[in-house]
PDB file of C-alpha atoms in Angstrom:
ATOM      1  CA  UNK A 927     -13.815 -15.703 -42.250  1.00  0.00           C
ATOM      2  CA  UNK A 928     -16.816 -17.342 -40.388  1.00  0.00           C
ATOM      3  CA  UNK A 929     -14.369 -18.818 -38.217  1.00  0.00           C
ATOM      4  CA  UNK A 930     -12.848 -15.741 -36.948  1.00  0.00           C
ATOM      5  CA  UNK A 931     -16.210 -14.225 -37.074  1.00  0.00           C
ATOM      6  CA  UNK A 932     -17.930 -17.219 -34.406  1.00  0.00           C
ATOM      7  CA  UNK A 933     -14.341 -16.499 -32.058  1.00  0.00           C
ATOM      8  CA  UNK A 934     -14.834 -12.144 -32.158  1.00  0.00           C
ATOM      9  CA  UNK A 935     -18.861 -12.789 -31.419  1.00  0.00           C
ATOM     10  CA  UNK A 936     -17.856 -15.243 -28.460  1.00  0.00           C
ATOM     11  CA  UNK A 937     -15.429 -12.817 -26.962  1.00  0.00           C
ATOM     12  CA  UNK A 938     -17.813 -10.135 -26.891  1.00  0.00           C
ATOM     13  CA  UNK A 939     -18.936 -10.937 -23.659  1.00  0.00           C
ATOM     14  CA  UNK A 940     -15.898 -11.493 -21.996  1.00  0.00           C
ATOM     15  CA  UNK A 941     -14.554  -7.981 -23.517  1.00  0.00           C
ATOM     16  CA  UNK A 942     -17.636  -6.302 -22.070  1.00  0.00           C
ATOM     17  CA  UNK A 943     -16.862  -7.844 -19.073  1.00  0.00           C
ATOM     18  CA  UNK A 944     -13.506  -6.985 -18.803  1.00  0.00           C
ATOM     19  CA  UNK A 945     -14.444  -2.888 -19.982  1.00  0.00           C
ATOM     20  CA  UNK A 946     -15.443  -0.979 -16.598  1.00  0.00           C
ATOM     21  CA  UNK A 947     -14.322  -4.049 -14.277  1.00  0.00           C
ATOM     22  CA  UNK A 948     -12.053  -1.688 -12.443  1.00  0.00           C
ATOM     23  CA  UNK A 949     -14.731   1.465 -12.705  1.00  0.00           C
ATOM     24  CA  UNK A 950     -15.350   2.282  -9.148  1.00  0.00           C
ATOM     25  CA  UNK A 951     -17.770   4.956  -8.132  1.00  0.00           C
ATOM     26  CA  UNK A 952     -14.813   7.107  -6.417  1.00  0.00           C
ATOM     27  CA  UNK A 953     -11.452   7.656  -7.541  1.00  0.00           C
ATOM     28  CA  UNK A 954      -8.061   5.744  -6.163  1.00  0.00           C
ATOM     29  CA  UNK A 955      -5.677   7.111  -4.604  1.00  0.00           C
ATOM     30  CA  UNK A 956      -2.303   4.849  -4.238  1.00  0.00           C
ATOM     31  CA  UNK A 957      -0.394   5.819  -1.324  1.00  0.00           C
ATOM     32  CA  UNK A 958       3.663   4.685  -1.203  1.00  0.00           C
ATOM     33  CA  UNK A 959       5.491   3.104   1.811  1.00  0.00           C
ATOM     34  CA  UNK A 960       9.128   4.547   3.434  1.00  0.00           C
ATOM     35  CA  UNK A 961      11.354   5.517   1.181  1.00  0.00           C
ATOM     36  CA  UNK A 962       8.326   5.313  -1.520  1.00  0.00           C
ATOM     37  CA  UNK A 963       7.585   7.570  -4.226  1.00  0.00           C
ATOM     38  CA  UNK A 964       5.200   8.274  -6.899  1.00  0.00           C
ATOM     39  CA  UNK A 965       7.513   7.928 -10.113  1.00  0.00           C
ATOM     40  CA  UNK A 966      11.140   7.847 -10.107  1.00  0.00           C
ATOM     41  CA  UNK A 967      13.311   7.746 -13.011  1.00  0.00           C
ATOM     42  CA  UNK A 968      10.300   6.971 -14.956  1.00  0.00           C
ATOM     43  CA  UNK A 969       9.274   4.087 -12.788  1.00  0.00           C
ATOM     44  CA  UNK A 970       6.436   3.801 -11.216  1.00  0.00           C
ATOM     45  CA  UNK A 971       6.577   2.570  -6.917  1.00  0.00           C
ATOM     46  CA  UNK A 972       3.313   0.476  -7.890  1.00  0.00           C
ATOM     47  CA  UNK A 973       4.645  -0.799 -10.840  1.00  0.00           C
ATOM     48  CA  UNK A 974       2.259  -1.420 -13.834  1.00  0.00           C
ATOM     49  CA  UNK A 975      -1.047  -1.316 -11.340  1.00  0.00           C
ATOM     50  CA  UNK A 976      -2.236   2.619 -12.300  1.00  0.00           C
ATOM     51  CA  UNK A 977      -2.648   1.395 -15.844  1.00  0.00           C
ATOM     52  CA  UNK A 978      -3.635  -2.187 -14.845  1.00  0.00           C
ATOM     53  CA  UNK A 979      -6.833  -0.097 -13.222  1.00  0.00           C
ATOM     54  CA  UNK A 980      -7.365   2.941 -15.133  1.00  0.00           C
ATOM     55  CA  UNK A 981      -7.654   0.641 -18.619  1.00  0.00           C
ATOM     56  CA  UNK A 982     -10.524  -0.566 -17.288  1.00  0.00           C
ATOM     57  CA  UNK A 983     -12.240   2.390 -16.009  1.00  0.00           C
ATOM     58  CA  UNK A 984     -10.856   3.173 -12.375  1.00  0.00           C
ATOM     59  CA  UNK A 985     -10.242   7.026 -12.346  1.00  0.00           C
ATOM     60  CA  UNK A 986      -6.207   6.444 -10.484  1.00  0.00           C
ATOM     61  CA  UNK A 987      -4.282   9.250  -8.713  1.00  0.00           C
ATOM     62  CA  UNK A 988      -0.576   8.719  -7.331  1.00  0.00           C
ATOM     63  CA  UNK A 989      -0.057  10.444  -4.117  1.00  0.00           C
ATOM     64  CA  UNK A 990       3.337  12.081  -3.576  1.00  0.00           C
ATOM     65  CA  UNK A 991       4.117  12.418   0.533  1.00  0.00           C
ATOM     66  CA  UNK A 992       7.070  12.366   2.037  1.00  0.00           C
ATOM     67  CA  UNK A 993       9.728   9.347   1.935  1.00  0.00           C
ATOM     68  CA  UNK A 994      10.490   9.532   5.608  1.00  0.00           C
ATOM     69  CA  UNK A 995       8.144  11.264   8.161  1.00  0.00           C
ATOM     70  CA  UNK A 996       6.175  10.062  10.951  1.00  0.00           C
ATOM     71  CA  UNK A 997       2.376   8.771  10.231  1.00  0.00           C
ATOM     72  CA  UNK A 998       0.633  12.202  11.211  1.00  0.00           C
ATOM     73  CA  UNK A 999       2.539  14.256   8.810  1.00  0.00           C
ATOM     74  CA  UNK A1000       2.448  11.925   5.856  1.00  0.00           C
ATOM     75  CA  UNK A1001      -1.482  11.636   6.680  1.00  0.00           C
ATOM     76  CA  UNK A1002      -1.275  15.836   6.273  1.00  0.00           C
ATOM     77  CA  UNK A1003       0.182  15.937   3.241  1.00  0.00           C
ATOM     78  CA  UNK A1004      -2.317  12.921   2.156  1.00  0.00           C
ATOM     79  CA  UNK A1005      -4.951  14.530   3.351  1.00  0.00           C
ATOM     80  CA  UNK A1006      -3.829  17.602   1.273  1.00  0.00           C
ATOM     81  CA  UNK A1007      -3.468  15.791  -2.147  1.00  0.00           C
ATOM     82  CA  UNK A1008      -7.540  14.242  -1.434  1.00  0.00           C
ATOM     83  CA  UNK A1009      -8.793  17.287  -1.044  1.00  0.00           C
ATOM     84  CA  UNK A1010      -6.935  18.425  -4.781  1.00  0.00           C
ATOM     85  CA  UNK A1011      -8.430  14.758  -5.861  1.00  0.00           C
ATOM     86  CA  UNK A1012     -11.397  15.686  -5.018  1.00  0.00           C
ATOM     87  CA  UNK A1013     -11.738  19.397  -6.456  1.00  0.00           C
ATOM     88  CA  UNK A1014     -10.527  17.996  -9.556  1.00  0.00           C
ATOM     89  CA  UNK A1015     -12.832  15.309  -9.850  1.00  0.00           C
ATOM     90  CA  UNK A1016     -15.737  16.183  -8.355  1.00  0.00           C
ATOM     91  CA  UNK A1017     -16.114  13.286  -6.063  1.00  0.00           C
ATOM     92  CA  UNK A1018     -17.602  13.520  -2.759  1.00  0.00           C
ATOM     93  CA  UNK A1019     -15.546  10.494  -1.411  1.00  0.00           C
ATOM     94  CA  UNK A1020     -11.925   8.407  -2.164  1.00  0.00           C
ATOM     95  CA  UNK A1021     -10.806   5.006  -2.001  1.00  0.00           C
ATOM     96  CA  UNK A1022      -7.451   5.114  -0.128  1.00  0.00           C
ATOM     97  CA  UNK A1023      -4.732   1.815  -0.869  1.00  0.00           C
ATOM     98  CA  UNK A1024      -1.792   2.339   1.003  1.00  0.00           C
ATOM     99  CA  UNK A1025       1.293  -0.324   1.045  1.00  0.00           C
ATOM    100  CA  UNK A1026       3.981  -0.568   4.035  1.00  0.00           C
ATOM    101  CA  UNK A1027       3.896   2.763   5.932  1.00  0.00           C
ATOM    102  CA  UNK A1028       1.308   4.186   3.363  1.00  0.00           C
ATOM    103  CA  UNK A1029      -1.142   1.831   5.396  1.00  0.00           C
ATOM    104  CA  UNK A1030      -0.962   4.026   8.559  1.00  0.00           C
ATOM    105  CA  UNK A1031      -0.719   7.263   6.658  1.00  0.00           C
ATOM    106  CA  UNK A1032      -4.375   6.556   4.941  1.00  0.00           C
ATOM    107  CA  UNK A1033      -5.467   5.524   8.278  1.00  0.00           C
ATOM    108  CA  UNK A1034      -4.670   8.595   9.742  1.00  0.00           C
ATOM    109  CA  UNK A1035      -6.758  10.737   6.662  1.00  0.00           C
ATOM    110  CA  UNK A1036      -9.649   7.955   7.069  1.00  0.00           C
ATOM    111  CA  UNK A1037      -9.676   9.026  10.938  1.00  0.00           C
ATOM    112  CA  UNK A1038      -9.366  12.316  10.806  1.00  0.00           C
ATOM    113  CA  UNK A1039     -11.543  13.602   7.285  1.00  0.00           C
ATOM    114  CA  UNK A1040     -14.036  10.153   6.838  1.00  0.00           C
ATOM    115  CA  UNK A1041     -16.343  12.253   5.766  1.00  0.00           C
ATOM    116  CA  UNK A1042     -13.948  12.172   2.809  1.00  0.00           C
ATOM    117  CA  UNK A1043     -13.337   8.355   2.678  1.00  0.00           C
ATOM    118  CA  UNK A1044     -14.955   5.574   1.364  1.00  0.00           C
ATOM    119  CA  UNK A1045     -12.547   3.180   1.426  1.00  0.00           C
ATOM    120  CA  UNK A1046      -9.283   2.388   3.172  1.00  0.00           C
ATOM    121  CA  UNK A1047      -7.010  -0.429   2.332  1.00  0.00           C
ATOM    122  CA  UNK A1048      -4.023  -1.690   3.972  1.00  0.00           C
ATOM    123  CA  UNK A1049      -1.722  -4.030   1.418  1.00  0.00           C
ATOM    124  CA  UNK A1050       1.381  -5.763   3.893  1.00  0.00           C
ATOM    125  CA  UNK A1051       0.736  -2.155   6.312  1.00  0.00           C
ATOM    126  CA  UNK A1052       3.015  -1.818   9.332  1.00  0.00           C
ATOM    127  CA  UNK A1053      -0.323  -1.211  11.452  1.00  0.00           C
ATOM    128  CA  UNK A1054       1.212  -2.765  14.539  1.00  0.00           C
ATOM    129  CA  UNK A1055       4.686  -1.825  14.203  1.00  0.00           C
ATOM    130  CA  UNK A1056       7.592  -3.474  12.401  1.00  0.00           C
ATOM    131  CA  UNK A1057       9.725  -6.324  14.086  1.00  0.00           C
ATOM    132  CA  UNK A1058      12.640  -5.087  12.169  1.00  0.00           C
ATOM    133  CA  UNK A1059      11.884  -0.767  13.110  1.00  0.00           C
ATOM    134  CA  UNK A1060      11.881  -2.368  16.977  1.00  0.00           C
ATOM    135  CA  UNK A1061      15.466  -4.311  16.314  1.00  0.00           C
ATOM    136  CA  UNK A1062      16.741  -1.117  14.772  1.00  0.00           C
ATOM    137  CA  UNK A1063      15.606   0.961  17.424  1.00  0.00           C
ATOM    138  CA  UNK A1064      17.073  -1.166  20.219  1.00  0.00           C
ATOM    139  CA  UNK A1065      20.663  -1.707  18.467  1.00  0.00           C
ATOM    140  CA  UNK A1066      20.922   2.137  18.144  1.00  0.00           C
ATOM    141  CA  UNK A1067      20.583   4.719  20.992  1.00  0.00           C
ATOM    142  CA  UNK A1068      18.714   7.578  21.033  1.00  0.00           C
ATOM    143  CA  UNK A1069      21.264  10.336  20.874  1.00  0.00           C
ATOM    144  CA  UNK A1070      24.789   8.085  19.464  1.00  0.00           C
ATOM    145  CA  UNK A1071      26.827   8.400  16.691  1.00  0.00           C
ATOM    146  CA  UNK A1072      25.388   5.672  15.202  1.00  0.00           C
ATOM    147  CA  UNK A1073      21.835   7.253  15.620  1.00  0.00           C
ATOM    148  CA  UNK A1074      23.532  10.549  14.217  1.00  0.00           C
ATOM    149  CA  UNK A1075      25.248   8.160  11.130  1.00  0.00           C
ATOM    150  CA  UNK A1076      22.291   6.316  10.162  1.00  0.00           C
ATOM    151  CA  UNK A1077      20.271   9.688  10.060  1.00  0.00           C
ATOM    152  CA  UNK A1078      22.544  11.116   8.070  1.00  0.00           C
ATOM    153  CA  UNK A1079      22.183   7.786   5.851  1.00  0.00           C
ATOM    154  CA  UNK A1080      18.856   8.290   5.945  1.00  0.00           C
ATOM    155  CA  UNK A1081      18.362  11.513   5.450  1.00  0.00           C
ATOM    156  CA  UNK A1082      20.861  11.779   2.104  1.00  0.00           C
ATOM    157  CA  UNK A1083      18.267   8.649   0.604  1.00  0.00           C
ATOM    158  CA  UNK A1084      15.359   9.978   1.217  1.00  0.00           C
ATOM    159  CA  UNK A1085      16.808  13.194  -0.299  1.00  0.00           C
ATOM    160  CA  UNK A1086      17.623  11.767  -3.219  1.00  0.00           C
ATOM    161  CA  UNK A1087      14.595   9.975  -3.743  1.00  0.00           C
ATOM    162  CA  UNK A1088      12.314  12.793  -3.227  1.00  0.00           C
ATOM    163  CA  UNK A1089      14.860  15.081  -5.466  1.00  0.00           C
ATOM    164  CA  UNK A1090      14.495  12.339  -8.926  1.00  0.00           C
ATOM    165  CA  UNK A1091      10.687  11.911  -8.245  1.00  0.00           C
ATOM    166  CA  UNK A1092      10.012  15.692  -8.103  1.00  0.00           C
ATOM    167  CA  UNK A1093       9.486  16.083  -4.180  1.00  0.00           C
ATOM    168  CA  UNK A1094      12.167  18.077  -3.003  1.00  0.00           C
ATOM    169  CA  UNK A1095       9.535  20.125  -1.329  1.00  0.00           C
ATOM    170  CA  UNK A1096       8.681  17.700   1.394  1.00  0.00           C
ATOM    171  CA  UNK A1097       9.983  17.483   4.639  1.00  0.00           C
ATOM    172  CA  UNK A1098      12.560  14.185   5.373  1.00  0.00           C
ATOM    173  CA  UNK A1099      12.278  12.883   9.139  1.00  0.00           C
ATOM    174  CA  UNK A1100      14.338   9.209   9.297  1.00  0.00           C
ATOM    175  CA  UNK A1101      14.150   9.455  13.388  1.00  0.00           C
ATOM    176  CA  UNK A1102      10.343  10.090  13.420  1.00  0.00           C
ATOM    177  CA  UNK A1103       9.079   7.302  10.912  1.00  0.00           C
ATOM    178  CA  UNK A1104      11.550   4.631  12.529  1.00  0.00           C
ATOM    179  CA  UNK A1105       9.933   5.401  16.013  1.00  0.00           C
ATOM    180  CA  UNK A1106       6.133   4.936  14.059  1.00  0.00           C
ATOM    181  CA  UNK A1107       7.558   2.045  13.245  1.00  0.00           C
ATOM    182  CA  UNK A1108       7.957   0.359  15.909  1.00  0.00           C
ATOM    183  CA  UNK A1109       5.589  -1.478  18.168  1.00  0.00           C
ATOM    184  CA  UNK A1110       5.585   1.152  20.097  1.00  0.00           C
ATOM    185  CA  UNK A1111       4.881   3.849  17.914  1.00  0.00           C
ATOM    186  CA  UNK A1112       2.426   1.881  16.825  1.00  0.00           C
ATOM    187  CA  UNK A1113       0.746   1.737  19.915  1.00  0.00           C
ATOM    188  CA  UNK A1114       0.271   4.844  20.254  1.00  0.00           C
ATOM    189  CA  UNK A1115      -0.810   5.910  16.692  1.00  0.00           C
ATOM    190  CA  UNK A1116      -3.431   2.969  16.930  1.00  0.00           C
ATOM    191  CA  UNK A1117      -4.413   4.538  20.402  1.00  0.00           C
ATOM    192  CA  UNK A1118      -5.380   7.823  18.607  1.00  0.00           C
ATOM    193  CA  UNK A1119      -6.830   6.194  15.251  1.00  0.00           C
ATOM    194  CA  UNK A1120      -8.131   2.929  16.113  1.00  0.00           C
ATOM    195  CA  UNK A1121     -10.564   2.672  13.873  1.00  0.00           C
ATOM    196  CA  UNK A1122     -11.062  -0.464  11.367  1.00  0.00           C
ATOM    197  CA  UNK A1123      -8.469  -2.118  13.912  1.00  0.00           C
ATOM    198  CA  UNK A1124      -9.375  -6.249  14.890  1.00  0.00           C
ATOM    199  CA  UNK A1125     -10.130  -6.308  18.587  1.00  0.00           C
ATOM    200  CA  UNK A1126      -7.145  -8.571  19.207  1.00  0.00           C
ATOM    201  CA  UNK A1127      -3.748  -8.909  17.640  1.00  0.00           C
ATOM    202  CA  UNK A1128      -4.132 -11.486  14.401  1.00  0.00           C
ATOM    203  CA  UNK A1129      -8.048 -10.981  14.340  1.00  0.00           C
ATOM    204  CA  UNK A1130     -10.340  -8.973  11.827  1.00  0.00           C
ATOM    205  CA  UNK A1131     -11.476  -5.706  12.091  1.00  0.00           C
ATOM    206  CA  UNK A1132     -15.333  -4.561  10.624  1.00  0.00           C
ATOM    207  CA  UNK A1133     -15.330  -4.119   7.559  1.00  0.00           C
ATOM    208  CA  UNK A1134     -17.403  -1.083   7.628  1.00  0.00           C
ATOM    209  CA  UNK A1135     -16.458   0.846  10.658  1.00  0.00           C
ATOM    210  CA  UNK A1136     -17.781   3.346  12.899  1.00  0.00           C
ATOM    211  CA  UNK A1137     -17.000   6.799  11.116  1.00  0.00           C
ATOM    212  CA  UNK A1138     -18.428   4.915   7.743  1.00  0.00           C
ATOM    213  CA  UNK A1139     -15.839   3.888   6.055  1.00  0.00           C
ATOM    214  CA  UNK A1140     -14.932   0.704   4.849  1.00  0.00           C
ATOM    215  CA  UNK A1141     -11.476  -1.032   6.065  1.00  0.00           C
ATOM    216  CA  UNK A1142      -9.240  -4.048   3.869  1.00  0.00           C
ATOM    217  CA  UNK A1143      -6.350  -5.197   3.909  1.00  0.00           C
ATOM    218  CA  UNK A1144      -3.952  -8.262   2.378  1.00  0.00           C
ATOM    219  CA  UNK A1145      -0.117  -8.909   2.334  1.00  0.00           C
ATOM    220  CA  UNK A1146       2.414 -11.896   1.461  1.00  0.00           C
ATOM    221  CA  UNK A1147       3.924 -14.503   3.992  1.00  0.00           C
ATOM    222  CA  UNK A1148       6.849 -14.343   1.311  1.00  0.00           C
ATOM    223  CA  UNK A1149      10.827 -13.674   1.658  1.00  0.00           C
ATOM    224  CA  UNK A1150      12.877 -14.984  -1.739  1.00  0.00           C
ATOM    225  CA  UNK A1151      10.332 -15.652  -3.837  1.00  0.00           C
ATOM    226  CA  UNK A1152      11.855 -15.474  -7.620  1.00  0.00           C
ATOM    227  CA  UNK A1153      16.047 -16.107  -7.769  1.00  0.00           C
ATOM    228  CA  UNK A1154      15.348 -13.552 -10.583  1.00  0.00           C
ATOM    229  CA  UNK A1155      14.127 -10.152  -8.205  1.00  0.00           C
ATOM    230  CA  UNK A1156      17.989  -8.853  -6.929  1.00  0.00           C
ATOM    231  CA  UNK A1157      16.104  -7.611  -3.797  1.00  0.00           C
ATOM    232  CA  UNK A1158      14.682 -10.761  -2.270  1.00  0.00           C
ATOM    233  CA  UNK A1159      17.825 -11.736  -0.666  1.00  0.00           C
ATOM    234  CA  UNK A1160      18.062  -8.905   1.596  1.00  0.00           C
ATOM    235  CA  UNK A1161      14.301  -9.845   2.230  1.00  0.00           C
ATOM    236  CA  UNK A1162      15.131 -13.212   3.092  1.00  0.00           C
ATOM    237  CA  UNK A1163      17.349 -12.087   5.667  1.00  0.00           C
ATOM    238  CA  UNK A1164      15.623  -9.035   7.443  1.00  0.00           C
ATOM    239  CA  UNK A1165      12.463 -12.068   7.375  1.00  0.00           C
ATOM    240  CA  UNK A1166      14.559 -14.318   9.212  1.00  0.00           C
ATOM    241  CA  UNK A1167      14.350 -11.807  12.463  1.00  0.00           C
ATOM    242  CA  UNK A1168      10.373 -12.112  12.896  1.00  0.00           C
ATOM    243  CA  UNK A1169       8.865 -13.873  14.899  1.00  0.00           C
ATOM    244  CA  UNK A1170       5.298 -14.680  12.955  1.00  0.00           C
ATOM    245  CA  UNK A1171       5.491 -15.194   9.151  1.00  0.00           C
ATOM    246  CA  UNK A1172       5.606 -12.328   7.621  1.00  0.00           C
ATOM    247  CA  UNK A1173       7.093 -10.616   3.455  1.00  0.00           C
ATOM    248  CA  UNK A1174      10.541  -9.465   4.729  1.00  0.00           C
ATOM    249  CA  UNK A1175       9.348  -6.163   7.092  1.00  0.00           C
ATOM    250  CA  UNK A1176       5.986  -6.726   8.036  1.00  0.00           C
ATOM    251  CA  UNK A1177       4.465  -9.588  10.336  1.00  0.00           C
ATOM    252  CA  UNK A1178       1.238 -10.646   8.709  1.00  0.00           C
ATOM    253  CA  UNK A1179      -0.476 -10.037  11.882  1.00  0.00           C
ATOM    254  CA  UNK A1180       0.455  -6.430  11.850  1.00  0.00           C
ATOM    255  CA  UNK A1181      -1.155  -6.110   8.461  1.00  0.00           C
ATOM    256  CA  UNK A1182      -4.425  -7.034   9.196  1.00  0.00           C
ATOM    257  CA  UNK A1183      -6.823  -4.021   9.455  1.00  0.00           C
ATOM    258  CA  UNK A1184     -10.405  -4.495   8.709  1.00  0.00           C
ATOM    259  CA  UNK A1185     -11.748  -7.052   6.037  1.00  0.00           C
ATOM    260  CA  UNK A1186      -9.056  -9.405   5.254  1.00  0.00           C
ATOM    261  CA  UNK A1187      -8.946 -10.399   2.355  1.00  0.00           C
ATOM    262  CA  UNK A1188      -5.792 -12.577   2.162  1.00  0.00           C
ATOM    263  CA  UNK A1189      -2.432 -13.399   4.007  1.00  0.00           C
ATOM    264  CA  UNK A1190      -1.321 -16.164   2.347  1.00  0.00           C
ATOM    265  CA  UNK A1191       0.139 -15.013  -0.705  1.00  0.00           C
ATOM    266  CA  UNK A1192       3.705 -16.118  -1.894  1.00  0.00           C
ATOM    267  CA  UNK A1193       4.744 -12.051  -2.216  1.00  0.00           C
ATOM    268  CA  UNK A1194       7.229 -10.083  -0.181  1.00  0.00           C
ATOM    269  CA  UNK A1195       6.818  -6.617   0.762  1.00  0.00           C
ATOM    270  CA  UNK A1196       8.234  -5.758  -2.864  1.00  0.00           C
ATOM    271  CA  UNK A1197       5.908  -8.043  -4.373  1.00  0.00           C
ATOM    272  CA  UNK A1198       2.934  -6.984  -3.080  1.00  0.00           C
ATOM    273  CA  UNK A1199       3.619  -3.685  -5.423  1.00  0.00           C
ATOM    274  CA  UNK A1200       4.344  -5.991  -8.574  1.00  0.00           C
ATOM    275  CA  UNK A1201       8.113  -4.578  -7.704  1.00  0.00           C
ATOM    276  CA  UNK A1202      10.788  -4.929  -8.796  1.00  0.00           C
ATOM    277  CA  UNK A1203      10.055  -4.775 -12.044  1.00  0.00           C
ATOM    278  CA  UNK A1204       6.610  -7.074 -12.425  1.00  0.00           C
ATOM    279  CA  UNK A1205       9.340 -10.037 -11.230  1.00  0.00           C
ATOM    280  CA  UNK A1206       7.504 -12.167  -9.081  1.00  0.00           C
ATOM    281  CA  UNK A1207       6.532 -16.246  -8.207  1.00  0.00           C
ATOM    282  CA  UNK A1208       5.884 -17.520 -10.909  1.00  0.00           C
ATOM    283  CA  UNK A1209       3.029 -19.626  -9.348  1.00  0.00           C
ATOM    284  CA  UNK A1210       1.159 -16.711  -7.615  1.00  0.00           C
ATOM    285  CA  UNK A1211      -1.415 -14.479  -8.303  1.00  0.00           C
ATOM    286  CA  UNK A1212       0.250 -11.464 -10.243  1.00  0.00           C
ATOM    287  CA  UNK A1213      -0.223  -8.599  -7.870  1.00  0.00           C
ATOM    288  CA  UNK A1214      -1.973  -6.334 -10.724  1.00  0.00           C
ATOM    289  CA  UNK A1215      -4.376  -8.661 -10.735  1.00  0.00           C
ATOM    290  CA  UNK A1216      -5.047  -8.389  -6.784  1.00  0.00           C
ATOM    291  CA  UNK A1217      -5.425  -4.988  -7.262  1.00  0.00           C
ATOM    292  CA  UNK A1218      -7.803  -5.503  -9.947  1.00  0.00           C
ATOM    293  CA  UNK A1219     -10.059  -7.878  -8.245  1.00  0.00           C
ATOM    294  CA  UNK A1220     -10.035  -5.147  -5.620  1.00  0.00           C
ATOM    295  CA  UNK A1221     -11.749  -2.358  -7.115  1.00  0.00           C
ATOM    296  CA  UNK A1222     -14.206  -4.577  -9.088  1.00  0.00           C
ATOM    297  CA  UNK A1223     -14.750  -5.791  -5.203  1.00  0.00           C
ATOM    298  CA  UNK A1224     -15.275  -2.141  -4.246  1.00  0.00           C
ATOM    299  CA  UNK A1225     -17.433  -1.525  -7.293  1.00  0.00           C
ATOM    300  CA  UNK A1226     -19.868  -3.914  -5.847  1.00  0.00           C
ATOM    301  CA  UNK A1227     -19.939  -2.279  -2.840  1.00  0.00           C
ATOM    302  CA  UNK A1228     -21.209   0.698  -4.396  1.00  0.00           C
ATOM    303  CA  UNK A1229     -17.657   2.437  -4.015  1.00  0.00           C
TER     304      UNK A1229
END
C-alpha cells in the first residue's frame, strides 16, 4: 500500500503537468484541406487530435468549408464559422491550424479580419502552389473533355463528401481550387495576402507579422511511410513528380509560412493529420503529439 502510495504522490506532478498543457488563452479552430471535412462517417479529418487537445484544456472547434472552392471563398465561409466561434465563446481572438489547402484558407481570414486572429498555422500548406495542381493543370486544357470529365469527377466527390459529413449546403468548385493550386494561383493569392510569407522561396517568415498576428507552420518530407496506411502508395507516386522533397502533394518549401517549426518529419500529407487511421512511422513523432506541443507553445505565448 505504501508502495503504490510513494508511485500516485510521484506522479502528481507530472499529472498536473499534463492537466491544462493544451489550455490556450483562445480557442482552436482546425481547418481541413481539399476534399477535407469535419467528420465523415463518424471519422474525424484530424483524426484523434480534437480530443488529444481538448483533454487537456484547449477549447477545439472543427470548421466545416467547402471540399473544393478556391482560397477566397473557403476563407468566407471560415471567416463565417470564427465569427460563430467567437459569439459562442466569448473570445476576442482565434488560433487558426489549417492543413493542405486549409493553410491558404486561414491565411486569407488572418489577412482580411486579424483583428480576429491570434494565431495562424500552416501544417504541410500548399502556400506556394502544388507541383502536382501545376502537372494537372498542364496535362488538361482549359475547356476539353477531359477538363469537362475530371470536373464531373470532381464535382460527384466532393458531393458526396460534403453530403455524409453534413455540408450539402456549400458550394463545390473543382476548376477554381485546382487553379489556387497551382504556382500560379498561388502567386497571385500570396500577391493579395502576403502576410507571414518568408521573403524568399525556402526561407522563414516573422513570426509575428505586421497586422499582429502570429504565423507557424511544419509538414513531413515523407511518401510511404508505414506498409500498413493503404494510401501511402499513391503518395509515393504523386511524390515522385516534385522536384524538392516534399509528403506526397506539397513541396516542403511551399509549406513554410512564418515560424517554422519543423520540415523534417517522416509524415506524408496524410500523416501530418494522424490519418489514416492514427497509422503512421513507427519511429516518428505521433502527429497528436505535434499538435499538442503546439498549443502548449502558443500557451506560452500568451495565446
Amino acid at each position: 500500500m505504501k508502495r503504490w502510495l510513494l508511485v500516485l504522490l510521484c506522479a502528481l506532478p507530472i499529472l498536473g503537468q499534463a492537466a491544462g498543457y493544451t489550455q490556450t488563452r483562445y480557442p482552436i479552430v482546425l481547418v481541413h484541406g481539399l476534399f477535407g471535412f469535419d467528420r465523415l462517417l463518424g471519422v474525424d479529418y484530424f483524426y484523434g487530435i480534437p480530443q488529444a487537445l481538448t483533454r487537456d484544456g484547449a477549447r477545439v472547434y472543427v470548421a466545416k468549408v467547402s471540399a473544393t472552392e478556391s482560397s477566397e471563398r473557403r476563407g468566407e465561409q471560415l471567416l463565417k464559422q470564427v465569427q460563430q466561434v467567437l459569439a459562442i465563446t466569448g473570445a476576442d481572438k482565434i488560433n487558426l491550424i489549417g492543413h493542405s489547402h486549409g493553410g491558404p484558407t486561414i491565411r486569407y481570414v488572418a489577412s482580411v479580419a486579424p483583428e480576429l486572429v491570434a494565431s495562424a498555422t500552416s501544417v504541410g500548406g500548399a502556400n506556394y502552389g502544388s507541383e502536382i495542381a501545376d502537372l494537372v493543370r498542364a496535362k488538361v486544357a482549359p475547356g476539353s473533355v477531359t477538363e469537362k470529365l475530371a470536373v464531373a469527377a470532381a464535382s460527384a466527390l466532393s458531393g458526396v463528401i460534403s453530403l455524409l459529413s453534413g455540408a450539402s449546403q456549400l458550394p463545390q468548385d473543382p476548376l477554381a481550387t485546382l487553379d489556387a493550386l497551382t504556382s500560379a494561383g498561388a502567386q497571385r493569392f500570396n500577391q493579395r495576402y502576403p502576410e507571414g510569407l518568408p521573403d524568399q522561396y525556402c526561407g522563414e517568415g516573422p513570426l509575428q507579422a505586421a497586422n499582429g498576428v502570429y504565423y507557424f507552420s511544419w509538414s513531413g518530407r515523407g511518401n510511404m511511410t508505414n506498409i500498413l496506411d493503404p494510401v501511402d502508395p499513391a503518395l509515393a507516386l504523386t511524390g515522385s513528380f516534385f522536384s524538392e522533397p516534399n509528403d506526397g502533394l506539397v513541396g516542403v518549401c511551399s509549406s513554410h509560412l512564418g515560424k517554422v517549426i519543423g520540415t523534417g518529419y517522416r509524415m506524408n500529407h496524410l500523416d501530418e493529420v494522424n490519418q489514416s487511421f492514427g497509422i503512421h512511422h513507427l519511429f516518428e513523432t505521433d502527429p497528436v503529439t505535434l499538435y499538442r506541443q503546439h498549443a502548449n507553445r502558443l500557451q506560452r505565448l500568451g495565446l
